[in-house]
XYZ file of C-alpha atoms in Angstrom:
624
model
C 210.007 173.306 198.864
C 210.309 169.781 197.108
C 208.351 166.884 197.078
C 209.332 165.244 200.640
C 208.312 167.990 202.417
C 204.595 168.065 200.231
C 204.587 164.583 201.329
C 205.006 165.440 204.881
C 202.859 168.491 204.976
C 200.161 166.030 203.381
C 200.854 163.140 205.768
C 201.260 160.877 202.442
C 203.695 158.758 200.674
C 206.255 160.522 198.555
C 204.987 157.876 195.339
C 201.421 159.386 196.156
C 202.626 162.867 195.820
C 204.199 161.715 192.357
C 201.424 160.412 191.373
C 199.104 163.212 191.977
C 201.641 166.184 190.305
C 202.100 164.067 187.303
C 198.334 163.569 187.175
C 198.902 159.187 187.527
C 196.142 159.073 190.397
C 193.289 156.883 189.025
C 193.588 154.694 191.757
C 194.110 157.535 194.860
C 191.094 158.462 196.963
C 189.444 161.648 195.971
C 190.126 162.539 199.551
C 193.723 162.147 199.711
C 193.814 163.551 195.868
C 192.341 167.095 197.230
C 194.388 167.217 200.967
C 197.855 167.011 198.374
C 196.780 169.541 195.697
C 195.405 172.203 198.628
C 199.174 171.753 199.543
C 200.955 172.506 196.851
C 198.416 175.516 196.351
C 198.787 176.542 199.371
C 202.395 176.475 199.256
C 202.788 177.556 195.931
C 204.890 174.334 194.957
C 206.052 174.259 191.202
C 207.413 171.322 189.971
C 210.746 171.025 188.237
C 212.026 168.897 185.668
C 215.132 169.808 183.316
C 213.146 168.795 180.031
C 210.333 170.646 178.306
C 207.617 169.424 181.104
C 207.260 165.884 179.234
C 204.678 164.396 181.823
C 203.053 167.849 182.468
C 202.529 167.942 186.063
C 200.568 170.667 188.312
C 201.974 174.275 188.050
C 198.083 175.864 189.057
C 199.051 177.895 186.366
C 195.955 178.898 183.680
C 196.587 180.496 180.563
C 193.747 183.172 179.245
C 193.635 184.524 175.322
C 190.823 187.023 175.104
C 189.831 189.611 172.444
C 189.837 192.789 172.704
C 186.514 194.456 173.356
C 184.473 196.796 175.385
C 184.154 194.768 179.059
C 186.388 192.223 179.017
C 188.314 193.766 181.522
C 186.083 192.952 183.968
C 185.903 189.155 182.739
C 190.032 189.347 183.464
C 189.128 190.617 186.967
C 186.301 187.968 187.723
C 188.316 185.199 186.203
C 191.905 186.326 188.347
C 189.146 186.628 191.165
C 187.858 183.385 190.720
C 191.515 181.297 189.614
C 192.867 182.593 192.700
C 190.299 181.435 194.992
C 191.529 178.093 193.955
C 194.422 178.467 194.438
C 195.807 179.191 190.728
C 197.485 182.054 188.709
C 196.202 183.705 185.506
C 198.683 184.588 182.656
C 196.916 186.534 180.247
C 197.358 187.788 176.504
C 194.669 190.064 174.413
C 194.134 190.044 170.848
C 192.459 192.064 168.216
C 192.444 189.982 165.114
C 193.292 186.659 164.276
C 196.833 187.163 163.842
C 197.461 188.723 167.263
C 195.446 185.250 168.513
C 197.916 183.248 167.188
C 200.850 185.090 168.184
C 199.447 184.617 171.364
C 198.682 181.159 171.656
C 202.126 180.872 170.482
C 203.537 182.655 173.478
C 201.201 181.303 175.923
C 202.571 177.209 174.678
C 205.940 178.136 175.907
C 204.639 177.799 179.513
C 203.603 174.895 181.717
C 199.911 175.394 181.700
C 197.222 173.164 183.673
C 194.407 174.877 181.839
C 193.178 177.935 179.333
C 190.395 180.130 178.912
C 190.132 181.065 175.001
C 187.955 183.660 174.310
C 188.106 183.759 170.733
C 188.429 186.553 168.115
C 186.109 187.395 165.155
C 186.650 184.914 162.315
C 188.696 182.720 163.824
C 188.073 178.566 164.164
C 191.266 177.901 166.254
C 190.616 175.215 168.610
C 191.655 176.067 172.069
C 191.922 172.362 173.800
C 193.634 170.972 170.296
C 196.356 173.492 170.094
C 197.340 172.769 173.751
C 197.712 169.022 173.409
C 194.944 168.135 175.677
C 194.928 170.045 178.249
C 191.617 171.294 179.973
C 190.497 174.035 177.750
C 186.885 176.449 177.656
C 186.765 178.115 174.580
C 184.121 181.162 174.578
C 182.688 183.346 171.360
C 180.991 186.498 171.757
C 180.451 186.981 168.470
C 178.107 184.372 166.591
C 174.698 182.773 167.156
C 175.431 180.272 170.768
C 175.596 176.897 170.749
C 175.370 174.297 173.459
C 179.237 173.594 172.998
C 179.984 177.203 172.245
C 179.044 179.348 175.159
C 178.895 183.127 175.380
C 176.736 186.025 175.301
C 173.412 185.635 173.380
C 172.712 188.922 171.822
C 169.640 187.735 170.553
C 168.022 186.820 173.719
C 169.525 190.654 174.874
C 167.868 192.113 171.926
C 164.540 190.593 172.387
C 164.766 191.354 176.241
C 165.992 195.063 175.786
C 162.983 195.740 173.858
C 160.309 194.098 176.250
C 161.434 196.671 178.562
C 160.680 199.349 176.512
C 157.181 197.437 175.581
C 156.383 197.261 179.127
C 156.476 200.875 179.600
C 153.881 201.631 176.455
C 156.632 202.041 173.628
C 155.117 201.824 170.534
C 157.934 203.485 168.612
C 161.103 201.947 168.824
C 164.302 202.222 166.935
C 167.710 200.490 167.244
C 171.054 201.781 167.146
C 174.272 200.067 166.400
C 177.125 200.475 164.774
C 177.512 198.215 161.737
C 177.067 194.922 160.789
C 179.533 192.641 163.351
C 177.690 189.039 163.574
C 176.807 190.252 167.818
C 175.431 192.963 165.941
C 173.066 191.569 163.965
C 172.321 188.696 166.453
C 170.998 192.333 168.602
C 168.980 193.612 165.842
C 166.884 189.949 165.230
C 166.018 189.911 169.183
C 164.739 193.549 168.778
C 162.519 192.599 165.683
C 161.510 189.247 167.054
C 160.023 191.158 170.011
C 158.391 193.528 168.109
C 156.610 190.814 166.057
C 155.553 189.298 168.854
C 153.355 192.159 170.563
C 152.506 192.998 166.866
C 154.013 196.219 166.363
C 155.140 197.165 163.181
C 158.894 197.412 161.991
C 160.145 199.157 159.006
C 164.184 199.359 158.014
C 164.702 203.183 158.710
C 163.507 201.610 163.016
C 167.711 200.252 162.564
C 170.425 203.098 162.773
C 173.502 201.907 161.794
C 175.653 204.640 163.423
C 178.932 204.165 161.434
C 177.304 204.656 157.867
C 174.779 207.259 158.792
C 174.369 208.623 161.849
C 171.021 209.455 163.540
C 168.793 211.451 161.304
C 166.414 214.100 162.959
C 163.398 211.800 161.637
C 164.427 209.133 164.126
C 164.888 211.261 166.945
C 161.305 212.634 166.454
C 159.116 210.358 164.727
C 159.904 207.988 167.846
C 159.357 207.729 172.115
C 162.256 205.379 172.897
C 165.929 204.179 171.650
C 167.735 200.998 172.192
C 171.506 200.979 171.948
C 173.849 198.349 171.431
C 176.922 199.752 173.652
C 177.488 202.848 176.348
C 180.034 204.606 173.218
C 176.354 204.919 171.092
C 174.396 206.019 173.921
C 176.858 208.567 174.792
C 176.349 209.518 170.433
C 172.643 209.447 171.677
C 172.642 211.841 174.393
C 174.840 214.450 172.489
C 172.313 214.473 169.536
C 169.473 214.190 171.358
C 170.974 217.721 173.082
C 171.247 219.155 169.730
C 167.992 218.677 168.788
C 166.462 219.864 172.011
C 164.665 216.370 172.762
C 165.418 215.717 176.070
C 165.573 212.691 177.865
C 163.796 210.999 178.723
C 160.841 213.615 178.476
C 160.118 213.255 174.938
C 162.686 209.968 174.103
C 163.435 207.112 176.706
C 166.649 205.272 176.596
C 168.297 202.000 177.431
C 171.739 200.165 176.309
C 173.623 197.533 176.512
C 176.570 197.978 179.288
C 180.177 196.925 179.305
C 180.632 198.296 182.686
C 179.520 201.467 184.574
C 177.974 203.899 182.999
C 179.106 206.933 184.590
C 178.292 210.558 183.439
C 175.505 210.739 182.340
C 172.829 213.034 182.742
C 169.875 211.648 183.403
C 171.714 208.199 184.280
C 171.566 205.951 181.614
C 169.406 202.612 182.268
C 171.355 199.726 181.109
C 171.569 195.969 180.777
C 174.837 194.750 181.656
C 176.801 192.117 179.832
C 177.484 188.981 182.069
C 180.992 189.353 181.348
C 181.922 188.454 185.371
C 179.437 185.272 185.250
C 180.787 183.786 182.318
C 184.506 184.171 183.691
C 183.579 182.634 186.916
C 182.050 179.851 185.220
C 184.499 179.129 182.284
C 187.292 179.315 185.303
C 185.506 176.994 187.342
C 184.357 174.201 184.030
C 188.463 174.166 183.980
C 189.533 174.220 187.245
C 187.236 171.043 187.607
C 188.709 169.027 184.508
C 192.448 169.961 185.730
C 191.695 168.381 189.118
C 189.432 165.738 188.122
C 189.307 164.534 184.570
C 186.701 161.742 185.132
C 184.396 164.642 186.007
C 180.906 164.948 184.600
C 180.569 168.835 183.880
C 177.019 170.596 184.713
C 175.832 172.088 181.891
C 176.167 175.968 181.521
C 173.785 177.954 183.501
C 172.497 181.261 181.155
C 173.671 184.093 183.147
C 170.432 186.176 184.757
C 168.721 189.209 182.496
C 169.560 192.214 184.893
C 168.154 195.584 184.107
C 170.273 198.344 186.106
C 167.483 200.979 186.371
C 168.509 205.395 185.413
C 166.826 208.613 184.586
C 166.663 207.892 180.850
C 163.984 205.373 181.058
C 159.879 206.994 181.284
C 156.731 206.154 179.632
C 155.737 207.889 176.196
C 153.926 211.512 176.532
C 150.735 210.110 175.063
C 150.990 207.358 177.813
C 151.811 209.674 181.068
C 148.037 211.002 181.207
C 146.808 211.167 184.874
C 149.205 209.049 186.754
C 149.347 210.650 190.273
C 146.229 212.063 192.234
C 146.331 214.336 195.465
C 143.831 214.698 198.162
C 144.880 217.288 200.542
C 144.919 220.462 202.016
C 146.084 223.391 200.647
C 147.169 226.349 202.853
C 148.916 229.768 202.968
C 152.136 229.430 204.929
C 153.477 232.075 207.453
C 156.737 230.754 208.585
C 158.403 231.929 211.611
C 162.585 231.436 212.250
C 162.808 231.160 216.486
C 165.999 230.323 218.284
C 163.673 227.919 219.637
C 160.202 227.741 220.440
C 158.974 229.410 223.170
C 157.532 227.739 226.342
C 153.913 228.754 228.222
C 154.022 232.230 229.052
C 157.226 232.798 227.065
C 157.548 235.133 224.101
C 160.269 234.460 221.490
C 161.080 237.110 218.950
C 161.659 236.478 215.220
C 163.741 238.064 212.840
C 162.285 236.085 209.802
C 158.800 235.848 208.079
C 157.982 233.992 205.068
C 154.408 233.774 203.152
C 154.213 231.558 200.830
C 151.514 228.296 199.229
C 151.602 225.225 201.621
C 149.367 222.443 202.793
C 150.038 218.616 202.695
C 148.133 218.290 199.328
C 149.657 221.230 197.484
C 153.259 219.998 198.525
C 152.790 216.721 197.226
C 150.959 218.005 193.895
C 153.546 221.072 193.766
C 156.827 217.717 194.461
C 155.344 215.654 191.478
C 155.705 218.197 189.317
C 158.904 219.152 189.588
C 159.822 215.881 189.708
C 158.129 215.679 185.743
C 155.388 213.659 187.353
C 151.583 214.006 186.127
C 149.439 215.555 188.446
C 145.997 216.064 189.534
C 145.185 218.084 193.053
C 141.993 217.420 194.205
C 141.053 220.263 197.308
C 139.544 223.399 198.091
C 140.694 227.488 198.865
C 138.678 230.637 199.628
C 138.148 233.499 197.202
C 140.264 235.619 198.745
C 143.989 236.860 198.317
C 145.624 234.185 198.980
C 143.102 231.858 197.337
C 144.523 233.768 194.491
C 147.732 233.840 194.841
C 147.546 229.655 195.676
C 145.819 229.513 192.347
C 148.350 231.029 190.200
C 151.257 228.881 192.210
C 149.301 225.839 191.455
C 149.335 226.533 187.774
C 152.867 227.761 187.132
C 154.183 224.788 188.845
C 151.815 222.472 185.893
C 149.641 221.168 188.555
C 145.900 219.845 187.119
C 143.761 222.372 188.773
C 140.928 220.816 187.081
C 139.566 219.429 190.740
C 140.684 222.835 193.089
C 137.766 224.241 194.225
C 137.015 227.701 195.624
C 134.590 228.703 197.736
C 133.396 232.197 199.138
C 131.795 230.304 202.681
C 135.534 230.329 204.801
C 138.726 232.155 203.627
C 141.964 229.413 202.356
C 143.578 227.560 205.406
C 146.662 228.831 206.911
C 149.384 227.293 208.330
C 151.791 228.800 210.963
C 155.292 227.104 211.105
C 157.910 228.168 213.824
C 161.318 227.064 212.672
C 164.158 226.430 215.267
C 167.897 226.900 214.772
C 168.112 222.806 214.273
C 166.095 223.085 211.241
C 163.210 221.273 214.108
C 159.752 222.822 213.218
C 156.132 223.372 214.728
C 153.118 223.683 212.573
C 149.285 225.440 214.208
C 147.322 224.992 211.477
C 143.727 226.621 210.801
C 141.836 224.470 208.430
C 139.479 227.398 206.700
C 138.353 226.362 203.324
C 139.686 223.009 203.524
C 136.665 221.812 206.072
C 134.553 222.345 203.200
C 135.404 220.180 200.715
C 132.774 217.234 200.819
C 132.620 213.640 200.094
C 130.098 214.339 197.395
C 132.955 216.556 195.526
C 135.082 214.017 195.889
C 132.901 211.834 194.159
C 132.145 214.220 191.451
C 136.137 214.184 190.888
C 136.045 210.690 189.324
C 137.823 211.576 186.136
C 141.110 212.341 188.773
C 141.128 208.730 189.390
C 140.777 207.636 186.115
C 144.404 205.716 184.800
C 145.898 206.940 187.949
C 148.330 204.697 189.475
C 148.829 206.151 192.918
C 146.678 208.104 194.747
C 148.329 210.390 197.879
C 146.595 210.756 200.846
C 147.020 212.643 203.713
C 144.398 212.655 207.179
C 144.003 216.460 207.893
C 141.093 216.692 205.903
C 137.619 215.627 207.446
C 137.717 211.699 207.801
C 134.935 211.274 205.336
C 136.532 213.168 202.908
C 139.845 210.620 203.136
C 137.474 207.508 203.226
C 135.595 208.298 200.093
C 138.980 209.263 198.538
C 140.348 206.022 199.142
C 137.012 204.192 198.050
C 136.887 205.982 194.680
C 140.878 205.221 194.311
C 140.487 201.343 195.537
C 137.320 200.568 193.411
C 139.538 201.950 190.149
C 142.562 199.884 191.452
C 144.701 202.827 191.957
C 147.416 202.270 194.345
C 147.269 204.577 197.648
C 149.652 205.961 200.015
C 148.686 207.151 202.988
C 150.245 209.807 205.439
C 149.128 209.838 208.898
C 149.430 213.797 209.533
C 146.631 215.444 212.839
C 145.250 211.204 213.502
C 145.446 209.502 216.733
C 143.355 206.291 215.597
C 142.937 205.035 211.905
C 140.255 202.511 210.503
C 141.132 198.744 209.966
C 138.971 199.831 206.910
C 140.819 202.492 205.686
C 144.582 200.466 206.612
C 143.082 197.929 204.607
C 142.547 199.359 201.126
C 146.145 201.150 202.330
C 148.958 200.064 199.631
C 152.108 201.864 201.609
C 151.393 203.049 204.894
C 153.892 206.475 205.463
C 153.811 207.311 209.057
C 156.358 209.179 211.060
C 157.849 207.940 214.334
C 155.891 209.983 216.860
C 152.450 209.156 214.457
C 153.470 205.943 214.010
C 153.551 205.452 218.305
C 150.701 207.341 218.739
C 148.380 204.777 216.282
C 150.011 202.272 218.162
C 150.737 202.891 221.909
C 151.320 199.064 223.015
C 153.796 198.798 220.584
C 157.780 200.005 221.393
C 159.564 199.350 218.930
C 158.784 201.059 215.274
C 159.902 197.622 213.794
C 156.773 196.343 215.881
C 154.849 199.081 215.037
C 155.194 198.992 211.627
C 154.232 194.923 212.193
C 150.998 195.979 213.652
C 150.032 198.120 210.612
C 150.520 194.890 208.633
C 148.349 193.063 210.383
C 145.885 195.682 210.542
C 145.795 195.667 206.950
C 148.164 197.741 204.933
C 150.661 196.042 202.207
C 153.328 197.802 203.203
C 155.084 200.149 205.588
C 157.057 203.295 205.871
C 158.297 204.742 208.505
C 160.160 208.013 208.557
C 162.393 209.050 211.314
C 163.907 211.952 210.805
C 167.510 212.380 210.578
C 167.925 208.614 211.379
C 166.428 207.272 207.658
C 163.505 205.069 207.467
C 162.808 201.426 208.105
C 160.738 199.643 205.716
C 158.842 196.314 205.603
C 156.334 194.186 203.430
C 155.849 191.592 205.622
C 158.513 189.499 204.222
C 161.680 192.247 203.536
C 162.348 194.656 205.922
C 165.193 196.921 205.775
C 166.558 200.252 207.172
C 167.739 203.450 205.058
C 170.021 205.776 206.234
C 168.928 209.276 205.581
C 170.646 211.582 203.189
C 173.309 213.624 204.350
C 172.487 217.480 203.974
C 172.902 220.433 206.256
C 169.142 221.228 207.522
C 167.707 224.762 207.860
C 164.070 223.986 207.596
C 162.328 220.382 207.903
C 158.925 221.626 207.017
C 157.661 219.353 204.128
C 160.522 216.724 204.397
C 157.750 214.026 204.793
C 155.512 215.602 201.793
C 158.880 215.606 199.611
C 159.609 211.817 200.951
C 155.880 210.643 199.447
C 156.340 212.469 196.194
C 159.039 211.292 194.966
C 158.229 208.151 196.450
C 154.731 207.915 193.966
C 156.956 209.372 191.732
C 159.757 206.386 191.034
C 157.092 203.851 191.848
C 154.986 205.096 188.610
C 158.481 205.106 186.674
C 158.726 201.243 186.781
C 161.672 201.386 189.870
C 161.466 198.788 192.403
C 160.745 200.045 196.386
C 164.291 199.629 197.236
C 165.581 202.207 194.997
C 162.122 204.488 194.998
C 163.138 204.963 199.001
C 166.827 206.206 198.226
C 165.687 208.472 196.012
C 162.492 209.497 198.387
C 165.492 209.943 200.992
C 167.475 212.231 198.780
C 164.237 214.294 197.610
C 163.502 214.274 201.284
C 167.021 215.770 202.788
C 167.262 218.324 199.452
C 164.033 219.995 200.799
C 165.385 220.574 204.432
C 168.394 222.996 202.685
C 166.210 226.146 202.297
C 163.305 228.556 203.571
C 160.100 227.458 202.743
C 158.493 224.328 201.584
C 157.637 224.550 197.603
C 160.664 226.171 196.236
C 162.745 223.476 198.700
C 161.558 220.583 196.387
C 163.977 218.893 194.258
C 163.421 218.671 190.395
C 163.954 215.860 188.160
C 167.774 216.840 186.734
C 168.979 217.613 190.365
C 167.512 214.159 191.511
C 168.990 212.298 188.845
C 172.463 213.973 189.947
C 172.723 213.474 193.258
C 171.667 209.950 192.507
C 174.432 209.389 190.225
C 177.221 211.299 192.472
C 175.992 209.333 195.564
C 176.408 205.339 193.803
């Protein structure tokens, strides 16, 4: 293609064409300036001229020199991405040192460039826009302390951000790790001190671990709650001698690093802070993209990329801090499950080639889910002194359940439950209430101290209605967050919905509190305007749809083979409370609920279906 047919294409003069390649268009419309360049773009016109490019017109050709480092193969990616979006090409050259940078400007002069991106190495002062005679050049460092004509990553501002997060979550004692003493380095280690000085926390040299000249000593790892890396490569160092030392994470030490990229493989998933690597390329591609096609043009000034914390497993408040964070009020049982082909019909008998005993109950499920989950637990409820009182006593206690609030009494033998399970996994639940009619409000009251530094408290409505109100009155009055399930209710108080933090019906409950209603979307509306903050409802093998009034949003459920759905919603809650009290936002609390919730439909039984914390944490990870 040559410069007639641009002209035509255009619908312009040939002299304006000219003009506008060899960058001699002061006095053409900005207009008629864009409709000739989105030509040439489009049709990939490169200009020819048999000497050395003397008037240096458009070849939407940038140049890129960038060091070599952890991540800046994704600012390659995000700047291609973003060049070719205009309608340009990236040529780009790495170096290590400040020899290979030269060697590569060097290369990169021998071709007709409209603009570069210099990302320049440690130590060196070469100036990007100088060496190129002119041309529209954004020079980035990633190394020193920013200034407002030197953008780049401010380690610093990382530093002191990284460490709020462990502050928010009660760290007291923090160290943090890095490798040497680069100038990024450093710039890390003053935004970690300057946040401890600010919340007043005391910092002594052995709190930095310079990895290269001395490893991690066994001191750090246990005189310590929390670690804060500088890269994924020292976190990895982390994990292995954590392992070693038999202080797992994030039980007894809580971690968070800085990310290059994804940090994949580990187990519990690392919590990171990723560098802005793809918002700095976009922008430095943009700054020159602008200057190439209009030099006149005033530039914005840089915008700081956004702090983004990318939430894992590794991340939990200190021991000393965990105290009572979760309370249950509910019933506890004795389950005899039943397998059925399916259930029988009035006057039908089915026969059953399966029977399992074993602990149940809405309360105990939840309190039994927490645990194994690593959550802190108190059950408040009530059994019979009898056998299986017993037997629901030492359950209760092996699983590290607070029993402190379990009472027994010798008036009604413990509740039982009898669940029929279907081939489809389906189930049926007849349920005789026993001991768990007899647990009062005025033992509920007497079980303050469970509600003391709690942060959720679980609720479910099988117990007598007093019983859930004064519950929920003890939790609200101590500002403890509550969740209620709906389970054996077909009307609920505006009083009670309105003390209600998350509101966890299922479909059929949620229709039946609601008949005028259809749709569970306008179901879950009418629960908001009864009251309750937010909403929850579960349906099944379809997911749940969630809403706060102002998101809403479905979630598929997790895919798993069901054999028994007993407890699904009980595992759904817990793990729920669980991520909630771990700091993670509802969006991500609800995929993990969902996961928690499908694990617990793969076996017999409700208590040993549960999920644990390290089998959470993986399927999480193997399902991003």
């Amino acid at each position: 293609m040559n410069i007639r047919e641009i002209a035509k294409l255009a619908g312009v003069s040939i002299s304006t064409v000219s003009k506008v390649l060899n960058k001699k268009d002061q006095a053409i419309s900005e207009e008629t300036r864009q409709k000739v360049l989105s030509v040439m773009k489009e049709n990939h016109y490169q200009a020819y001229s048999g000497s050395r490019f003397p008037m240096r017109p458009h070849s939407f050709l940038l140049g890129a020199v960038l060091c070599k480092r952890p991540g800046m193969d994704l600012f390659l990616e995000a700047l291609m991405k973003t060049a070719s979006q205009a309608g340009y090409s990236v040529i780009a050259r790495f170096a290590e040192n400040v020899e290979e940078e030269q060697a590569c400007l060097d290369i990169l002069k021998g071709y007709p460039l409209d603009g570069m991106v210099f990302c320049r190495v440690p130590g060196s002062a070469q100036d990007g826009e100088k060496y190129f005679d002119g041309i529209p050049c954004c020079t980035l460092e990633f190394n020193k302390r920013l200034s407002p004509s030197m953008p780049g990553i401010d380690f610093e501002q990382l530093g002191r951000e990284a460490t709020e997060v462990l502050i928010r979550r009660k760290h007291r004692r923090i160290f943090c790790v890095v490798h040497g003493n680069s100038d990024s380095e450093n710039l890390f280690v003053e935004g970690f001190q300057k946040s401890l000085a600010q919340h007043h926390l005391p910092f002594a040299a052995n709190q930095i671990c310079r990895y290269d000249a001395a490893g991690i000593t066994t001191k750090m790892l246990f005189e310590n709650t929390a670690a804060l890396c500088y890269d994924i490569d020292l976190a990895s160092k982390m994990y292995q001698e954590a392992f070693r030392k038999n202080r797992k994470i994030p039980k007894y030490l809580s971690l968070l690093s800085l990310g290059e990229g994804n940090a994949s493989g580990f187990l519990p998933k690392l919590a990171t802070i990723p560098l802005p690597f793809e918002e700095l390329a976009q922008q430095a591609c943009q700054r020159v993209i602008q200057r190439i096609e209009d030099s006149s043009a005033v530039l914005s000034p840089w915008q700081a990329p956004a702090f983004r914390l990318e939430t894992g497993g590794s991340l939990e408040l200190p021991s000393n801090e965990r105290g009572q964070k979760l309370v249950v009020v509910g019933t506890i049982n004795m389950d005899t499950t039943l397998a059925l082909g399916r259930f029988p019909r009035i006057g039908q008998t089915e026969i059953s080639n399966s029977r399992m005993l074993c602990p149940g109950g809405k309360g105990l499920n939840q309190a039994v889910a927490i645990a194994k989950l690593e959550g802190s637990v108190a059950l408040i409820g009530k059994v019979g002194k009898d056998y299986a009182g017993s037997e629901i006593w030492d359950h209760l206690q092996s699983s590290g359940v607070n029993m402190e609030y379990v009472r027994r009494t010798s008036r009604d033998s413990t509740g039982n439950a009898y669940i029929c399970v279907q081939e489809d996994g389906e189930s049926g639940i007849m349920v005789y209430n026993g001991a768990n009619d007899l647990l009062t409000s005025e033992e509920i009251r007497d079980s303050g101290g469970a509600f003391e530094g709690a942060e959720y408290c679980l609720l479910s409505t099988e117990l007598d209605l007093d019983v859930i109100e004064t519950a929920a009155q003890m939790a609200w009055e101590r500002k403890v967050k509550i969740i209620i399930k709906p389970a054996a209710l077909d009307r609920i108080d505006d009083s009670l919905l309105q003390k209600t933090d998350i509101f966890l019906p299922n479909e059929r409950e949620s229709s039946l509190l609601c008949p005028g209603e259809k749709g569970f979307e306008e179901q879950a509306d009418y629960f908001l305007k009864k009251g309750a903050k937010q909403v929850i409802i579960t349906l099944g093998y379809k997911g749940c749809y969630w809403t706060d009034g102002e998101n809403r949003e479905f979630f598929p459920a997790a895919d798993f083979e069901a054999v028994d759905t007993t407890g699904a919603a009980d595992a759904f809650g817990a793990a729920l409370a669980v991520c909630l009290t771990k700091g993670l936002d509802m969006r991500e609390s609800i995929r993990r609920a969902t996961i928690a919730a499908g694990f617990s439909t793969t076996k017999w039984g409700v208590t040993d279906a549960m999920i644990d914390r390290d089998t959470l944490e993986f399927l999480c990870s193997a399902r991003k």
